[in-house]
Short mmCIF file of C-alpha atoms in Angstrom, two decimals:
data_model
loop_
_atom_site.label_atom_id
_atom_site.label_comp_id
_atom_site.label_asym_id
_atom_site.label_seq_id
_atom_site.Cartn_x
_atom_site.Cartn_y
_atom_site.Cartn_z
CA UNK A 1 112.10 43.87 -10.12
CA UNK A 2 114.45 43.53 -13.09
CA UNK A 3 111.73 41.93 -15.22
CA UNK A 4 109.29 44.74 -14.59
CA UNK A 5 111.77 47.58 -15.22
CA UNK A 6 112.29 49.01 -18.73
CA UNK A 7 115.00 51.33 -20.00
CA UNK A 8 114.01 55.00 -20.43
CA UNK A 9 110.46 54.60 -19.07
CA UNK A 10 108.45 53.79 -15.99
CA UNK A 11 106.47 50.57 -15.74
CA UNK A 12 103.76 49.75 -13.24
CA UNK A 13 104.52 47.09 -10.67
CA UNK A 14 101.41 45.37 -9.27
CA UNK A 15 102.14 46.00 -5.64
CA UNK A 16 99.83 47.87 -3.28
CA UNK A 17 102.60 48.84 -0.85
CA UNK A 18 105.68 50.06 -2.78
CA UNK A 19 105.27 52.49 -5.69
CA UNK A 20 108.40 52.71 -7.84
CA UNK A 21 109.58 55.67 -9.89
CA UNK A 22 112.92 56.20 -11.67
CA UNK A 23 114.71 59.49 -11.16
CA UNK A 24 118.21 60.16 -12.54
CA UNK A 25 118.49 63.92 -12.75
CA UNK A 26 121.77 65.42 -11.36
CA UNK A 27 122.73 69.04 -11.64
CA UNK A 28 126.40 70.08 -11.27
CA UNK A 29 127.14 73.61 -10.07
CA UNK A 30 130.58 75.03 -10.79
CA UNK A 31 132.40 77.93 -9.08
CA UNK A 32 131.33 80.36 -11.85
CA UNK A 33 127.64 79.82 -11.20
CA UNK A 34 126.88 77.67 -14.28
CA UNK A 35 124.79 74.53 -13.99
CA UNK A 36 124.52 71.53 -16.26
CA UNK A 37 121.85 68.78 -16.42
CA UNK A 38 123.42 65.34 -16.37
CA UNK A 39 120.14 63.37 -16.38
CA UNK A 40 117.75 62.51 -19.19
CA UNK A 41 116.67 65.04 -21.86
CA UNK A 42 113.39 67.00 -21.64
CA UNK A 43 111.83 64.95 -24.46
CA UNK A 44 112.42 61.65 -22.74
CA UNK A 45 111.13 63.09 -19.49
CA UNK A 46 107.86 64.28 -21.12
CA UNK A 47 107.44 60.86 -22.73
CA UNK A 48 107.77 59.16 -19.37
CA UNK A 49 105.23 61.57 -17.83
CA UNK A 50 102.73 60.83 -20.65
CA UNK A 51 103.14 57.10 -20.19
CA UNK A 52 102.72 57.55 -16.46
CA UNK A 53 99.45 59.47 -17.04
CA UNK A 54 98.07 56.68 -19.23
CA UNK A 55 98.88 54.12 -16.62
CA UNK A 56 97.07 56.15 -13.99
CA UNK A 57 93.88 56.61 -16.06
CA UNK A 58 93.78 52.92 -17.01
CA UNK A 59 94.06 51.74 -13.42
CA UNK A 60 91.58 54.09 -11.71
CA UNK A 61 89.26 51.22 -10.75
CA UNK A 62 91.91 49.63 -8.51
CA UNK A 63 91.83 50.08 -4.77
CA UNK A 64 95.27 51.75 -4.50
CA UNK A 65 94.69 54.41 -7.22
CA UNK A 66 94.44 57.17 -4.65
CA UNK A 67 97.76 56.22 -3.06
CA UNK A 68 99.57 56.19 -6.43
CA UNK A 69 98.20 59.59 -7.45
CA UNK A 70 99.28 61.15 -4.17
CA UNK A 71 102.79 59.72 -4.55
CA UNK A 72 103.15 61.01 -8.11
CA UNK A 73 102.19 64.54 -7.08
CA UNK A 74 105.20 64.78 -4.75
CA UNK A 75 108.07 67.08 -5.93
CA UNK A 76 111.00 65.46 -7.79
CA UNK A 77 114.06 64.96 -5.62
CA UNK A 78 117.24 66.48 -7.09
CA UNK A 79 120.76 65.38 -6.13
CA UNK A 80 123.09 68.41 -6.11
CA UNK A 81 126.84 67.93 -6.48
CA UNK A 82 128.98 71.07 -6.16
CA UNK A 83 132.52 70.87 -7.53
CA UNK A 84 135.24 73.49 -7.94
CA UNK A 85 136.26 74.29 -11.46
CA UNK A 86 139.75 73.02 -12.22
CA UNK A 87 142.20 75.86 -12.74
CA UNK A 88 144.85 75.69 -15.44
CA UNK A 89 148.12 77.13 -14.13
CA UNK A 90 150.16 78.58 -16.95
CA UNK A 91 153.10 80.98 -17.29
CA UNK A 92 150.85 83.91 -16.49
CA UNK A 93 150.09 82.52 -13.04
CA UNK A 94 153.74 81.76 -12.20
CA UNK A 95 154.60 85.41 -12.83
CA UNK A 96 153.07 86.05 -9.41
CA UNK A 97 156.07 84.35 -7.83
CA UNK A 98 158.11 86.35 -5.36
CA UNK A 99 161.67 87.54 -5.91
CA UNK A 100 164.13 89.09 -3.48
CA UNK A 101 165.57 92.55 -3.90
CA UNK A 102 169.10 91.26 -4.54
CA UNK A 103 167.93 89.02 -7.36
CA UNK A 104 165.79 91.79 -8.81
CA UNK A 105 168.79 94.14 -8.95
CA UNK A 106 171.18 91.54 -10.36
CA UNK A 107 168.92 89.75 -12.85
CA UNK A 108 166.93 92.73 -14.14
CA UNK A 109 169.68 95.37 -13.98
CA UNK A 110 167.76 97.69 -11.65
CA UNK A 111 168.78 100.07 -8.89
CA UNK A 112 167.60 99.99 -5.31
CA UNK A 113 165.70 103.24 -5.92
CA UNK A 114 163.70 101.52 -8.69
CA UNK A 115 162.34 99.03 -6.18
CA UNK A 116 161.01 101.70 -3.82
CA UNK A 117 157.97 102.25 -6.02
CA UNK A 118 157.00 98.57 -6.19
CA UNK A 119 154.70 96.67 -3.91
CA UNK A 120 156.53 95.21 -0.92
CA UNK A 121 155.48 91.94 0.69
CA UNK A 122 156.72 90.60 4.04
CA UNK A 123 157.42 86.89 4.00
CA UNK A 124 158.82 84.32 6.40
CA UNK A 125 162.60 84.30 6.23
CA UNK A 126 164.47 81.01 5.62
CA UNK A 127 167.43 82.31 7.65
CA UNK A 128 167.88 82.02 11.41
CA UNK A 129 169.01 85.58 12.01
CA UNK A 130 165.91 87.31 10.55
CA UNK A 131 162.22 86.61 11.16
CA UNK A 132 160.78 88.27 8.03
CA UNK A 133 162.21 89.80 4.90
CA UNK A 134 160.87 91.87 1.99
CA UNK A 135 160.10 90.37 -1.41
CA UNK A 136 158.57 91.69 -4.62
CA UNK A 137 156.22 90.28 -7.22
CA UNK A 138 158.20 89.02 -10.19
CA UNK A 139 155.64 90.49 -12.59
CA UNK A 140 156.13 93.95 -11.04
CA UNK A 141 159.91 93.64 -11.31
CA UNK A 142 159.69 92.57 -14.97
CA UNK A 143 157.37 95.46 -15.78
CA UNK A 144 159.71 97.90 -14.01
CA UNK A 145 162.73 96.60 -15.91
CA UNK A 146 160.93 97.11 -19.23
CA UNK A 147 160.00 100.60 -18.11
CA UNK A 148 163.62 101.40 -17.25
CA UNK A 149 165.29 99.82 -20.29
CA UNK A 150 162.53 100.27 -22.84
CA UNK A 151 162.53 96.81 -24.45
CA UNK A 152 163.60 93.21 -23.76
CA UNK A 153 166.39 93.58 -26.33
CA UNK A 154 167.88 96.54 -24.47
CA UNK A 155 167.70 94.58 -21.20
CA UNK A 156 169.46 91.62 -22.81
CA UNK A 157 172.23 93.87 -24.10
CA UNK A 158 172.71 95.37 -20.64
CA UNK A 159 172.91 91.90 -19.08
CA UNK A 160 175.55 90.87 -21.61
CA UNK A 161 177.54 94.04 -20.97
CA UNK A 162 177.47 93.49 -17.20
CA UNK A 163 178.49 89.86 -17.62
CA UNK A 164 181.53 90.88 -19.69
CA UNK A 165 182.40 93.56 -17.13
CA UNK A 166 182.19 90.98 -14.33
CA UNK A 167 184.54 88.62 -16.17
CA UNK A 168 187.00 91.44 -16.77
CA UNK A 169 186.78 92.46 -13.11
CA UNK A 170 187.62 88.93 -11.97
CA UNK A 171 190.59 88.79 -14.31
CA UNK A 172 191.88 92.10 -12.98
CA UNK A 173 191.29 90.95 -9.41
CA UNK A 174 193.32 87.79 -9.98
CA UNK A 175 196.11 89.82 -11.58
CA UNK A 176 196.15 92.31 -8.71
CA UNK A 177 196.20 89.55 -6.12
CA UNK A 178 199.18 87.97 -7.84
CA UNK A 179 201.02 91.31 -7.95
CA UNK A 180 200.25 91.85 -4.27
CA UNK A 181 201.59 88.41 -3.44
CA UNK A 182 204.81 89.10 -5.38
CA UNK A 183 205.13 92.44 -3.59
CA UNK A 184 204.79 90.77 -0.18
CA UNK A 185 207.36 88.14 -1.15
CA UNK A 186 209.84 90.83 -2.16
CA UNK A 187 209.36 93.36 0.64
CA UNK A 188 208.07 91.09 3.35
CA UNK A 189 204.59 90.66 4.73
CA UNK A 190 203.98 92.98 7.69
CA UNK A 191 200.33 92.05 8.19
CA UNK A 192 199.30 90.64 11.57
CA UNK A 193 199.19 86.89 11.84
CA UNK A 194 195.96 85.60 10.30
CA UNK A 195 193.60 83.03 11.72
CA UNK A 196 194.97 80.37 9.37
CA UNK A 197 198.50 80.85 10.69
CA UNK A 198 197.34 80.48 14.29
CA UNK A 199 196.08 76.98 13.48
CA UNK A 200 199.69 75.77 13.45
CA UNK A 201 200.27 76.83 17.06
CA UNK A 202 197.64 74.59 18.64
CA UNK A 203 195.91 71.26 18.15
CA UNK A 204 196.69 69.16 15.05
CA UNK A 205 198.56 72.02 13.38
CA UNK A 206 201.04 72.16 16.25
CA UNK A 207 201.62 68.39 16.09
CA UNK A 208 202.28 68.55 12.34
CA UNK A 209 204.73 71.46 12.61
CA UNK A 210 206.71 69.75 15.39
CA UNK A 211 206.87 66.57 13.28
CA UNK A 212 208.09 68.50 10.21
CA UNK A 213 210.99 70.08 12.11
CA UNK A 214 212.11 66.87 13.84
CA UNK A 215 211.82 64.63 10.76
CA UNK A 216 213.68 67.18 8.66
CA UNK A 217 216.65 67.10 11.06
CA UNK A 218 216.50 63.32 11.26
CA UNK A 219 216.64 63.02 7.47
CA UNK A 220 219.72 65.24 7.28
CA UNK A 221 221.72 63.29 9.89
CA UNK A 222 220.61 59.86 8.63
CA UNK A 223 221.66 60.81 5.13
CA UNK A 224 225.16 61.71 6.42
CA UNK A 225 225.36 58.38 8.27
CA UNK A 226 224.39 56.44 5.14
CA UNK A 227 227.01 58.27 3.08
CA UNK A 228 229.63 57.43 5.71
CA UNK A 229 228.70 53.77 6.36
CA UNK A 230 226.88 52.65 3.20
CA UNK A 231 224.38 50.67 5.32
CA UNK A 232 221.16 49.62 3.55
CA UNK A 233 219.22 49.90 6.79
CA UNK A 234 220.51 53.44 7.30
CA UNK A 235 219.52 54.32 3.74
CA UNK A 236 216.00 53.03 4.46
CA UNK A 237 215.86 55.14 7.60
CA UNK A 238 216.95 58.26 5.67
CA UNK A 239 214.30 57.63 3.01
CA UNK A 240 211.76 57.03 5.78
CA UNK A 241 212.52 60.40 7.40
CA UNK A 242 212.39 62.17 4.02
CA UNK A 243 209.00 60.60 3.25
CA UNK A 244 207.71 61.64 6.68
CA UNK A 245 208.89 65.21 6.18
CA UNK A 246 207.25 65.53 2.74
CA UNK A 247 204.02 63.92 3.88
CA UNK A 248 203.73 66.14 6.92
CA UNK A 249 204.36 69.21 4.78
CA UNK A 250 201.44 67.98 2.65
CA UNK A 251 199.35 67.63 5.83
CA UNK A 252 200.14 71.24 6.76
CA UNK A 253 198.90 72.31 3.34
CA UNK A 254 195.69 70.32 3.86
CA UNK A 255 195.12 71.95 7.26
CA UNK A 256 195.53 75.45 5.82
CA UNK A 257 193.19 74.69 2.89
CA UNK A 258 190.53 73.16 5.14
CA UNK A 259 190.20 76.48 6.98
CA UNK A 260 188.93 78.28 3.88
CA UNK A 261 185.42 79.67 4.10
CA UNK A 262 182.69 78.09 1.91
CA UNK A 263 181.98 79.73 -1.44
CA UNK A 264 179.25 79.25 -4.08
CA UNK A 265 181.33 76.56 -5.80
CA UNK A 266 181.89 74.66 -2.52
CA UNK A 267 178.86 75.40 -0.30
CA UNK A 268 179.82 72.79 2.32
CA UNK A 269 183.35 74.11 2.77
CA UNK A 270 186.79 72.55 2.34
CA UNK A 271 186.94 70.30 5.40
CA UNK A 272 187.73 67.21 3.34
CA UNK A 273 191.05 68.72 2.27
CA UNK A 274 192.55 67.17 5.41
CA UNK A 275 191.41 63.72 4.34
CA UNK A 276 192.63 64.27 0.79
CA UNK A 277 196.05 65.34 2.06
CA UNK A 278 196.20 62.33 4.39
CA UNK A 279 195.21 59.98 1.55
CA UNK A 280 197.96 61.38 -0.68
CA UNK A 281 200.33 61.09 2.27
CA UNK A 282 199.49 57.40 2.65
CA UNK A 283 200.11 56.81 -1.05
CA UNK A 284 203.41 58.72 -0.78
CA UNK A 285 204.57 56.57 2.15
CA UNK A 286 203.79 53.43 0.19
CA UNK A 287 205.55 54.52 -3.00
CA UNK A 288 208.45 56.56 -1.64
CA UNK A 289 209.12 54.94 1.72
CA UNK A 290 208.17 51.30 1.34
CA UNK A 291 209.09 51.07 -2.34
CA UNK A 292 212.62 52.44 -1.99
CA UNK A 293 213.25 50.42 1.19
CA UNK A 294 212.25 47.20 -0.56
CA UNK A 295 214.31 48.09 -3.58
CA UNK A 296 217.45 48.82 -1.55
CA UNK A 297 216.97 45.68 0.55
CA UNK A 298 216.62 43.45 -2.53
CA UNK A 299 219.71 45.04 -4.12
CA UNK A 300 221.63 44.35 -0.88
CA UNK A 301 220.60 40.69 -0.97
CA UNK A 302 221.56 40.29 -4.62
CA UNK A 303 224.79 42.27 -4.42
CA UNK A 304 226.07 42.29 -0.81
CA UNK A 305 229.04 44.48 0.10
CA UNK A 306 230.96 45.00 3.35
CA UNK A 307 229.82 47.75 5.72
CA UNK A 308 232.10 50.37 7.27
CA UNK A 309 232.15 51.29 10.97
CA UNK A 310 228.62 51.63 12.35
CA UNK A 311 229.49 53.75 15.40
CA UNK A 312 228.13 56.99 13.92
CA UNK A 313 225.12 55.17 12.62
CA UNK A 314 224.30 53.92 16.14
CA UNK A 315 224.64 57.43 17.54
CA UNK A 316 222.33 58.90 14.89
CA UNK A 317 219.80 56.11 15.39
CA UNK A 318 219.78 56.80 19.13
CA UNK A 319 219.18 60.51 18.54
CA UNK A 320 216.45 59.66 16.00
CA UNK A 321 214.80 57.32 18.51
CA UNK A 322 214.63 60.11 21.10
CA UNK A 323 213.29 62.73 18.66
CA UNK A 324 210.74 60.39 17.04
CA UNK A 325 209.61 59.30 20.47
CA UNK A 326 209.06 62.92 21.54
CA UNK A 327 206.94 63.59 18.46
CA UNK A 328 205.01 60.39 19.11
CA UNK A 329 204.20 61.51 22.66
CA UNK A 330 202.94 64.87 21.38
CA UNK A 331 200.62 63.09 18.92
CA UNK A 332 199.40 60.64 21.59
CA UNK A 333 198.54 63.43 24.02
CA UNK A 334 196.64 65.37 21.33
CA UNK A 335 194.61 62.32 20.31
CA UNK A 336 193.80 61.48 23.94
CA UNK A 337 192.56 65.00 24.55
CA UNK A 338 190.40 65.02 21.39
CA UNK A 339 189.03 61.52 22.05
CA UNK A 340 188.08 62.49 25.61
CA UNK A 341 186.23 65.56 24.30
CA UNK A 342 184.26 63.37 21.85
CA UNK A 343 183.54 60.66 24.39
CA UNK A 344 185.45 58.02 22.40
CA UNK A 345 188.24 55.65 23.28
CA UNK A 346 191.75 56.11 21.93
CA UNK A 347 191.35 53.15 19.56
CA UNK A 348 187.95 54.31 18.23
CA UNK A 349 189.25 57.81 17.57
CA UNK A 350 192.19 56.47 15.55
CA UNK A 351 190.25 53.83 13.59
CA UNK A 352 187.43 56.24 12.68
CA UNK A 353 190.02 58.80 11.51
CA UNK A 354 188.36 61.66 13.38
CA UNK A 355 191.46 63.81 12.94
CA UNK A 356 193.38 62.55 9.88
CA UNK A 357 196.35 64.90 10.29
CA UNK A 358 197.12 63.79 13.84
CA UNK A 359 196.53 60.15 12.89
CA UNK A 360 199.14 60.35 10.15
CA UNK A 361 201.71 61.84 12.54
CA UNK A 362 200.88 59.20 15.16
CA UNK A 363 201.23 56.26 12.80
CA UNK A 364 204.28 57.63 11.02
CA UNK A 365 206.12 58.26 14.29
CA UNK A 366 205.08 54.89 15.70
CA UNK A 367 206.42 53.26 12.53
CA UNK A 368 209.57 55.38 12.81
CA UNK A 369 210.26 54.21 16.38
CA UNK A 370 209.73 50.57 15.42
CA UNK A 371 211.80 50.93 12.26
CA UNK A 372 214.68 52.45 14.26
CA UNK A 373 214.57 49.42 16.55
CA UNK A 374 214.50 47.04 13.56
CA UNK A 375 217.36 48.86 11.81
CA UNK A 376 219.50 48.96 14.96
CA UNK A 377 218.93 45.23 15.60
CA UNK A 378 219.84 44.21 12.04
CA UNK A 379 222.88 46.49 11.99
CA UNK A 380 224.02 44.99 15.31
CA UNK A 381 223.72 41.46 13.92
CA UNK A 382 225.73 42.52 10.90
CA UNK A 383 228.45 43.98 13.15
CA UNK A 384 228.61 40.83 15.27
CA UNK A 385 228.53 38.27 12.46
CA UNK A 386 230.03 40.28 9.62
CA UNK A 387 227.18 39.07 7.39
CA UNK A 388 225.69 41.98 5.35
CA UNK A 389 222.51 40.00 4.67
CA UNK A 390 221.10 40.93 8.08
CA UNK A 391 221.32 44.61 7.13
CA UNK A 392 219.41 43.98 3.88
CA UNK A 393 216.75 42.01 5.77
CA UNK A 394 216.39 45.02 8.09
CA UNK A 395 215.75 47.24 5.08
CA UNK A 396 213.02 44.86 3.90
CA UNK A 397 211.49 44.88 7.40
CA UNK A 398 211.36 48.67 7.48
CA UNK A 399 209.73 48.69 4.03
CA UNK A 400 207.10 46.17 5.16
CA UNK A 401 206.31 48.27 8.23
CA UNK A 402 205.88 51.39 6.10
CA UNK A 403 203.66 49.50 3.65
CA UNK A 404 201.37 48.38 6.49
CA UNK A 405 201.03 51.94 7.80
CA UNK A 406 200.33 53.33 4.34
CA UNK A 407 197.65 50.69 3.67
CA UNK A 408 195.88 51.60 6.93
CA UNK A 409 195.98 55.34 6.11
CA UNK A 410 194.66 54.77 2.58
CA UNK A 411 191.78 52.63 3.91
CA UNK A 412 190.64 54.96 6.71
CA UNK A 413 190.83 58.15 4.64
CA UNK A 414 189.04 56.54 1.70
CA UNK A 415 186.21 55.50 4.02
CA UNK A 416 185.97 59.06 5.33
CA UNK A 417 185.89 60.59 1.84
CA UNK A 418 183.17 58.19 0.69
CA UNK A 419 180.80 59.65 3.30
CA UNK A 420 180.27 57.08 6.05
CA UNK A 421 177.36 57.10 8.45
CA UNK A 422 177.62 58.34 12.01
CA UNK A 423 177.52 56.05 15.02
CA UNK A 424 174.17 54.19 15.51
CA UNK A 425 173.81 55.62 19.04
CA UNK A 426 174.13 59.19 17.80
CA UNK A 427 171.71 58.51 14.93
CA UNK A 428 169.22 57.04 17.39
CA UNK A 429 169.37 60.19 19.54
CA UNK A 430 168.63 62.38 16.52
CA UNK A 431 165.75 60.13 15.48
CA UNK A 432 164.21 60.12 18.95
CA UNK A 433 164.46 63.91 19.13
CA UNK A 434 162.39 64.24 15.96
CA UNK A 435 159.86 61.56 16.84
CA UNK A 436 159.24 63.05 20.30
CA UNK A 437 158.00 66.31 18.76
CA UNK A 438 154.16 66.55 18.63
CA UNK A 439 154.13 67.91 15.08
CA UNK A 440 155.89 64.81 13.69
CA UNK A 441 153.79 61.73 12.97
CA UNK A 442 156.60 59.55 11.59
CA UNK A 443 160.01 59.83 9.93
CA UNK A 444 161.37 57.76 7.06
CA UNK A 445 164.59 57.32 5.08
CA UNK A 446 166.88 58.75 7.75
CA UNK A 447 170.49 59.39 6.66
CA UNK A 448 173.27 61.00 8.71
CA UNK A 449 176.62 61.39 6.98
CA UNK A 450 179.90 62.24 8.67
CA UNK A 451 181.39 65.04 6.56
CA UNK A 452 184.64 64.96 8.50
CA UNK A 453 186.11 66.95 11.37
CA UNK A 454 183.03 66.56 13.58
CA UNK A 455 180.60 67.87 10.95
CA UNK A 456 177.42 65.88 10.33
CA UNK A 457 174.82 66.26 7.60
CA UNK A 458 171.37 64.95 8.62
CA UNK A 459 168.56 64.12 6.18
CA UNK A 460 165.11 62.65 6.82
CA UNK A 461 161.65 62.47 5.25
CA UNK A 462 159.11 63.70 7.81
CA UNK A 463 155.40 62.90 7.90
CA UNK A 464 153.88 65.92 9.65
CA UNK A 465 150.61 65.80 11.58
CA UNK A 466 148.38 68.23 9.71
CA UNK A 467 146.02 68.61 12.66
CA UNK A 468 148.80 69.78 14.97
CA UNK A 469 150.10 72.19 12.32
CA UNK A 470 146.60 73.60 11.78
CA UNK A 471 146.05 73.92 15.53
CA UNK A 472 149.35 75.74 15.83
CA UNK A 473 148.13 78.18 13.19
CA UNK A 474 144.75 78.63 14.87
CA UNK A 475 146.39 79.39 18.22
CA UNK A 476 147.86 82.52 16.65
CA UNK A 477 144.54 83.69 15.17
CA UNK A 478 141.55 85.58 16.57
CA UNK A 479 138.96 82.80 16.66
CA UNK A 480 135.96 85.16 16.86
CA UNK A 481 137.13 87.08 13.82
CA UNK A 482 137.76 83.81 11.99
CA UNK A 483 134.23 82.66 12.86
CA UNK A 484 132.80 85.89 11.46
CA UNK A 485 134.69 85.33 8.21
CA UNK A 486 133.21 81.83 7.98
CA UNK A 487 129.70 83.12 8.55
CA UNK A 488 130.12 85.71 5.80
CA UNK A 489 130.88 83.01 3.23
CA UNK A 490 127.76 82.65 1.03
CA UNK A 491 129.02 81.69 -2.44
CA UNK A 492 131.54 79.28 -3.85
CA UNK A 493 133.79 82.16 -4.90
CA UNK A 494 133.90 83.48 -1.32
CA UNK A 495 134.61 79.94 -0.04
CA UNK A 496 137.47 79.54 -2.50
CA UNK A 497 139.01 82.88 -1.47
CA UNK A 498 138.69 81.97 2.22
CA UNK A 499 140.36 78.59 1.75
CA UNK A 500 143.18 79.98 -0.39
CA UNK A 501 143.96 82.69 2.16
CA UNK A 502 144.17 80.42 5.19
CA UNK A 503 145.66 77.52 3.22
CA UNK A 504 148.66 79.65 2.30
CA UNK A 505 149.04 80.72 5.92
CA UNK A 506 148.96 77.09 7.07
CA UNK A 507 151.72 76.25 4.57
CA UNK A 508 153.80 79.09 6.04
CA UNK A 509 153.17 77.64 9.49
CA UNK A 510 154.42 74.27 8.26
CA UNK A 511 157.58 75.92 6.96
CA UNK A 512 158.09 77.61 10.32
CA UNK A 513 157.77 74.22 12.04
CA UNK A 514 160.44 72.79 9.73
CA UNK A 515 162.77 75.68 10.61
CA UNK A 516 162.13 75.11 14.31
CA UNK A 517 162.96 71.40 14.09
CA UNK A 518 166.18 72.09 12.16
CA UNK A 519 167.22 74.69 14.74
CA UNK A 520 166.53 72.31 17.63
CA UNK A 521 168.60 69.57 16.02
CA UNK A 522 171.57 71.91 15.59
CA UNK A 523 171.34 73.34 19.10
CA UNK A 524 171.11 69.98 20.88
CA UNK A 525 173.74 68.35 18.63
CA UNK A 526 176.58 70.77 17.83
CA UNK A 527 178.10 68.26 15.39
CA UNK A 528 175.05 68.58 13.11
CA UNK A 529 175.87 71.43 10.73
CA UNK A 530 173.45 70.78 7.84
CA UNK A 531 169.85 69.52 8.22
CA UNK A 532 167.60 68.59 5.28
CA UNK A 533 164.00 67.73 6.25
CA UNK A 534 161.74 66.64 3.39
CA UNK A 535 157.97 66.89 3.83
CA UNK A 536 155.95 63.81 2.93
#
């Protein structure tokens, strides 16, 4: 076959069964009705036909001449390939994007009455509280802004003027807020108690406030005992109570700041302020509590001096033991209640730092009770033996205990601020909930981050089943009317318009399915506050 075939022409093959002819003509039809020949040129085609005629006349005496002539009289087969013309999307096409009324008023300096004359389009809302909302064509809004302001230069000047007015307004607002604060400080604040203030009368806020009051009193009495006795262990205890009081005041500040509502600069809120305050508290315990205790203990070992009567010191230590123990019980009861609500054990709740403020109070008070026992033991040995070295060793022991607590607080709060993952069991439940939905074919790259204070951010890449999404769209349509639209399609332009119309509607259906999945995840898992589903 290859030996008998020549380029650009047709050669006769001596076979009485299989006539061969070469045809390579392809016509391509585009969406604008044009056609283009992709085969050989007319001249080459006429040359092949002339050669074919000569071959026929020279071989008329053969027995299969009639069969060859009948085969050559058959019509030429044409392969038709219809393709859609590629569209170039430029800036002119993107002007058809939608814009909300708020953005139109703010960005193009328009009034709400200016938008009444524009075309209004109902679109699917991305918010849970509304099903649809009104948008406008960006091109219409731009044309309206030029009609109102006359020129792009005038619009730019108005934008600049409004920006300067906004900056001035914010400055005046800050000044007025400061004056109002000074007025309240001078005359007293008679406003009802706010929601932030009520946080300190229940839960972790209550624990912190009780600890501040008790540790403040303990610091005052321990300081008097140290001044009277000169004991190094009593000095360490006074410094310990002072550090606890300052750190718990810092925790109260973190609790109040964490209750602030999210703003554009901090869209996920200020929940981590509790962890930041607890981290600073741990650093403060290490530097102020452990550092000064070690320093005073080392000085006592290097330069020992006799100790006065320790009777008052024992009395103050006993009172401190009772008060610190009461605060410790309050913290333990609060953690048990919170751990029971989360379905965790007491140890898991503390190690995972679910509530950093209560954890700090718990560990500080536990260290305080142990340090009181250590200080009392070392002071007793000093009283019995008359050797002041035991008192200095007690100061070093208290410092070591405080250093251990501070290291644990720094570690747990750092882990929380870095964004650790949630428990594998909880992540598995979220994954199974997504995979059990018919619209989901598979999920990939699943991440669930604990944002602190029982707030979880969930992210996953979802492979949606296009057939289920399309069927969901068709279930909401009139099938007979849709069939009539299909039957009315006769040209490529009508086919393109039909596909674009229903393709956009199917994309909207896919968006609605994403909203439904996010809502289901939040309803079945109250800890999940933010859901990000990416479509593969």
